[in-house]
Amino acid sequence: MAVQTKATIASFGGKLLKLTHNASTTNCEMGFNLYLPSQANQQKVPLLIYLGGLTCTGDNGAQKGFFQHKASEKGIAVLYPDTSPRGLDIQGESDSYDFGTGAGFYIDATKSPWDKGYKMYSYITSELPETVFDNFQQIDSERVSIFGHSMGGHGALTLFLKNPGKYKSVSAYAPIANPSKCPWGEKAFSGYLNDKSEWADHDATELVKKWKGGPLDILIDVGTADNFYHEKQLLPEKFQQAAAENGQGGGVRIRFQEGYDHSYFTMATFADDHVGHAARYLFSS
Amino acid sequence: MAVQTKATIASFGGKLLKLTHNASTTNCEMGFNLYLPSQANQQKVPLLIYLGGLTCTGDNGAQKGFFQHKASEKGIAVLYPDTSPRGLDIQGESDSYDFGTGAGFYIDATKSPWDKGYKMYSYITSELPETVFDNFQQIDSERVSIFGHSMGGHGALTLFLKNPGKYKSVSAYAPIANPSKCPWGEKAFSGYLNDKSEWADHDATELVKKWKGGPLDILIDVGTADNFYHEKQLLPEKFQQAAAENGQGGGVRIRFQEGYDHSYFTMATFADDHVGHAARYLFSS
């Protein structure tokens, strides 16, 4: 569970740590970033996990998301994991931007050879947070929230819905909200999973239909100029509709942001809202 | 004076425009970014020019500086120029990170072959702003401030000091404040300028000794973990001392920021302070 510190960077009164560790779930060394706000010097702070989108590493959100702005004010640690294993030398691993390297989809692969290390579900829900809690005692393992962008929005929604009570809150930017029904998700699920019967268990729209964990309060931002929204890769309306069918329609708040696209400029603009959403749950008694 | 719009990106309620134009001073097509806050839809807004450091383009500050956060609140347009001409095919132009491409140093070269297009002083003080004012009538040409980072901090200080009254305010992050006396500046000035007698006219520490333009109020942030500060590339104390010799010591406010480095994480952290500093002058009557 040892971590190596590659860099310590001052940011908004706290510290951004660039870290690596040898992960057994993913079968390789994994890099990640951890932001510790100044409050962590005096007291236990809660943790907000940010899951990145296709092609990203833990650096993109840390550099361009501006989540540290509000997290530093509220006293929240932010964890920026990578989006896949790296360098497993699986044939075809780096052939496309939307499968393999940089595209782990936050699921545990069941199909060979991907099952060798593409276990991002286990990595994000278990191994990485346990490593963080072990090494950073100032982080409160009982107060964890999650959010993400695009593929990471899919990850945040599904991890939240599959683990009632594990995360205090969830929000997403432009999530792939119904992956069984869009090209990105179909490619990933058919590539990583042995059987189509496994898909529903990793699809937020299917999961929310079966949610029994109490009233939902999910914040989702989607830009009206997001080309992937128009290409029907995201399908947030399907998620909304499925929640409504389960009597949770009011628990899914989708904000269509006029003129905003799929980029980090959108995330930075609404960063305070998403971190603030998490803060309301991380600091409620 | 025509500009081409390559992209329009929503950011903090306004628009970030990615633009190009054929510049006569630099003898090539130049790219730049311009942030228009939402207030520009209703009224004239002032302009804040951000000058980037070595190796940067107009993208770095726009993506990682977080300047739009406060600029959108105050109603300030932000101009992000490039840091040199590109593609002039001068021998050796791309051989090093600190000379030639990405390293124009905001001076007009007098030495051949660099005098062919390395005219960043004229470009930034005249051609680019005139192009912007021509094409964006909602920007008020009478209210302009300037700031920058590292090489761009040198640029901001020297352009301000050489043109009393042209800019309403100036501030800098980690400026190369005495380039005649540091390796970066010596390399650039000896490369671009024919004679050492020309150096003082582009050195903020020399210029501030001769300043006659009224009380100064210059904000400078330097991180105590900035390796270039420790390597004596920046020399902010020399600038402070020179200002004091001219009776302006109180007009140079250097904040040594504990633990901060030379990166954009430092800029983002103090972005609100620098944009706020400009706002006080841009909106004073």
PDB file of N, CA and C in Angstrom, chain A residues 126-159:
ATOM      1  N   SER A 126     -12.140   0.300  -4.402  1.00  0.00           N
ATOM      2  CA  SER A 126     -11.461  -0.352  -3.277  1.00  0.00           C
ATOM      3  C   SER A 126      -9.980  -0.002  -3.170  1.00  0.00           C
ATOM      4  N   GLU A 127      -9.183  -0.467  -4.097  1.00  0.00           N
ATOM      5  CA  GLU A 127      -7.733  -0.401  -3.891  1.00  0.00           C
ATOM      6  C   GLU A 127      -7.211   1.029  -3.755  1.00  0.00           C
ATOM      7  N   LEU A 128      -7.633   1.919  -4.642  1.00  0.00           N
ATOM      8  CA  LEU A 128      -7.097   3.278  -4.577  1.00  0.00           C
ATOM      9  C   LEU A 128      -7.542   4.020  -3.310  1.00  0.00           C
ATOM     10  N   PRO A 129      -8.842   4.029  -2.978  1.00  0.00           N
ATOM     11  CA  PRO A 129      -9.203   4.742  -1.747  1.00  0.00           C
ATOM     12  C   PRO A 129      -8.565   4.117  -0.502  1.00  0.00           C
ATOM     13  N   GLU A 130      -8.461   2.804  -0.459  1.00  0.00           N
ATOM     14  CA  GLU A 130      -7.820   2.181   0.712  1.00  0.00           C
ATOM     15  C   GLU A 130      -6.358   2.603   0.818  1.00  0.00           C
ATOM     16  N   THR A 131      -5.711   2.696  -0.322  1.00  0.00           N
ATOM     17  CA  THR A 131      -4.320   3.163  -0.336  1.00  0.00           C
ATOM     18  C   THR A 131      -4.235   4.605   0.166  1.00  0.00           C
ATOM     19  N   VAL A 132      -5.165   5.405  -0.275  1.00  0.00           N
ATOM     20  CA  VAL A 132      -5.174   6.816   0.143  1.00  0.00           C
ATOM     21  C   VAL A 132      -5.434   6.925   1.647  1.00  0.00           C
ATOM     22  N   PHE A 133      -6.427   6.200   2.139  1.00  0.00           N
ATOM     23  CA  PHE A 133      -6.753   6.293   3.574  1.00  0.00           C
ATOM     24  C   PHE A 133      -5.598   5.777   4.433  1.00  0.00           C
ATOM     25  N   ASP A 134      -4.924   4.745   3.936  1.00  0.00           N
ATOM     26  CA  ASP A 134      -3.773   4.197   4.657  1.00  0.00           C
ATOM     27  C   ASP A 134      -2.644   5.212   4.777  1.00  0.00           C
ATOM     28  N   ASN A 135      -2.424   5.941   3.714  1.00  0.00           N
ATOM     29  CA  ASN A 135      -1.254   6.817   3.658  1.00  0.00           C
ATOM     30  C   ASN A 135      -1.536   8.241   4.113  1.00  0.00           C
ATOM     31  N   PHE A 136      -2.804   8.614   4.141  1.00  0.00           N
ATOM     32  CA  PHE A 136      -3.143   9.993   4.511  1.00  0.00           C
ATOM     33  C   PHE A 136      -4.226   9.944   5.585  1.00  0.00           C
ATOM     34  N   GLN A 137      -3.763   9.858   6.819  1.00  0.00           N
ATOM     35  CA  GLN A 137      -4.681   9.683   7.944  1.00  0.00           C
ATOM     36  C   GLN A 137      -5.577  10.894   8.140  1.00  0.00           C
ATOM     37  N   GLN A 138      -5.193  12.018   7.563  1.00  0.00           N
ATOM     38  CA  GLN A 138      -6.007  13.225   7.719  1.00  0.00           C
ATOM     39  C   GLN A 138      -7.259  13.213   6.831  1.00  0.00           C
ATOM     40  N   ILE A 139      -7.400  12.171   6.023  1.00  0.00           N
ATOM     41  CA  ILE A 139      -8.604  12.055   5.191  1.00  0.00           C
ATOM     42  C   ILE A 139      -9.596  11.117   5.862  1.00  0.00           C
ATOM     43  N   ASP A 140     -10.843  11.557   5.920  1.00  0.00           N
ATOM     44  CA  ASP A 140     -11.908  10.834   6.617  1.00  0.00           C
ATOM     45  C   ASP A 140     -12.551   9.818   5.664  1.00  0.00           C
ATOM     46  N   SER A 141     -12.300   8.548   5.923  1.00  0.00           N
ATOM     47  CA  SER A 141     -12.811   7.497   5.031  1.00  0.00           C
ATOM     48  C   SER A 141     -14.324   7.352   5.103  1.00  0.00           C
ATOM     49  N   GLU A 142     -14.933   7.976   6.079  1.00  0.00           N
ATOM     50  CA  GLU A 142     -16.392   7.884   6.236  1.00  0.00           C
ATOM     51  C   GLU A 142     -17.138   8.947   5.435  1.00  0.00           C
ATOM     52  N   ARG A 143     -16.395   9.914   4.901  1.00  0.00           N
ATOM     53  CA  ARG A 143     -17.055  10.991   4.132  1.00  0.00           C
ATOM     54  C   ARG A 143     -16.401  11.095   2.759  1.00  0.00           C
ATOM     55  N   VAL A 144     -17.042  10.428   1.795  1.00  0.00           N
ATOM     56  CA  VAL A 144     -16.505  10.393   0.434  1.00  0.00           C
ATOM     57  C   VAL A 144     -17.628  10.707  -0.554  1.00  0.00           C
ATOM     58  N   SER A 145     -17.349  11.583  -1.492  1.00  0.00           N
ATOM     59  CA  SER A 145     -18.289  11.855  -2.583  1.00  0.00           C
ATOM     60  C   SER A 145     -17.585  11.606  -3.902  1.00  0.00           C
ATOM     61  N   ILE A 146     -18.357  11.590  -4.986  1.00  0.00           N
ATOM     62  CA  ILE A 146     -17.780  11.249  -6.288  1.00  0.00           C
ATOM     63  C   ILE A 146     -18.444  12.076  -7.380  1.00  0.00           C
ATOM     64  N   PHE A 147     -17.657  12.450  -8.367  1.00  0.00           N
ATOM     65  CA  PHE A 147     -18.207  13.098  -9.559  1.00  0.00           C
ATOM     66  C   PHE A 147     -17.259  12.840 -10.718  1.00  0.00           C
ATOM     67  N   GLY A 148     -17.689  13.227 -11.928  1.00  0.00           N
ATOM     68  CA  GLY A 148     -16.829  12.965 -13.068  1.00  0.00           C
ATOM     69  C   GLY A 148     -17.377  13.567 -14.341  1.00  0.00           C
ATOM     70  N   HIS A 149     -16.584  13.396 -15.408  1.00  0.00           N
ATOM     71  CA  HIS A 149     -16.881  14.015 -16.703  1.00  0.00           C
ATOM     72  C   HIS A 149     -16.936  12.950 -17.799  1.00  0.00           C
ATOM     73  N   SER A 150     -18.014  12.954 -18.555  1.00  0.00           N
ATOM     74  CA  SER A 150     -18.133  12.103 -19.740  1.00  0.00           C
ATOM     75  C   SER A 150     -18.012  10.618 -19.334  1.00  0.00           C
ATOM     76  N   MET A 151     -16.978   9.896 -19.797  1.00  0.00           N
ATOM     77  CA  MET A 151     -16.785   8.527 -19.301  1.00  0.00           C
ATOM     78  C   MET A 151     -16.707   8.523 -17.776  1.00  0.00           C
ATOM     79  N   GLY A 152     -16.112   9.570 -17.216  1.00  0.00           N
ATOM     80  CA  GLY A 152     -16.029   9.669 -15.757  1.00  0.00           C
ATOM     81  C   GLY A 152     -17.362  10.013 -15.117  1.00  0.00           C
ATOM     82  N   GLY A 153     -18.248  10.640 -15.856  1.00  0.00           N
ATOM     83  CA  GLY A 153     -19.610  10.868 -15.372  1.00  0.00           C
ATOM     84  C   GLY A 153     -20.367   9.556 -15.295  1.00  0.00           C
ATOM     85  N   HIS A 154     -20.178   8.731 -16.328  1.00  0.00           N
ATOM     86  CA  HIS A 154     -20.704   7.354 -16.288  1.00  0.00           C
ATOM     87  C   HIS A 154     -20.145   6.619 -15.065  1.00  0.00           C
ATOM     88  N   GLY A 155     -18.836   6.747 -14.865  1.00  0.00           N
ATOM     89  CA  GLY A 155     -18.226   6.077 -13.713  1.00  0.00           C
ATOM     90  C   GLY A 155     -18.816   6.552 -12.400  1.00  0.00           C
ATOM     91  N   ALA A 156     -18.949   7.846 -12.251  1.00  0.00           N
ATOM     92  CA  ALA A 156     -19.461   8.398 -10.995  1.00  0.00           C
ATOM     93  C   ALA A 156     -20.892   7.926 -10.733  1.00  0.00           C
ATOM     94  N   LEU A 157     -21.736   7.993 -11.755  1.00  0.00           N
ATOM     95  CA  LEU A 157     -23.137   7.596 -11.579  1.00  0.00           C
ATOM     96  C   LEU A 157     -23.250   6.107 -11.258  1.00  0.00           C
ATOM     97  N   THR A 158     -22.525   5.280 -11.989  1.00  0.00           N
ATOM     98  CA  THR A 158     -22.669   3.832 -11.773  1.00  0.00           C
ATOM     99  C   THR A 158     -22.058   3.399 -10.442  1.00  0.00           C
ATOM    100  N   LEU A 159     -20.915   3.956 -10.090  1.00  0.00           N
ATOM    101  CA  LEU A 159     -20.317   3.569  -8.804  1.00  0.00           C
ATOM    102  C   LEU A 159     -21.216   4.000  -7.644  1.00  0.00           C
TER     103      LEU A 159
END
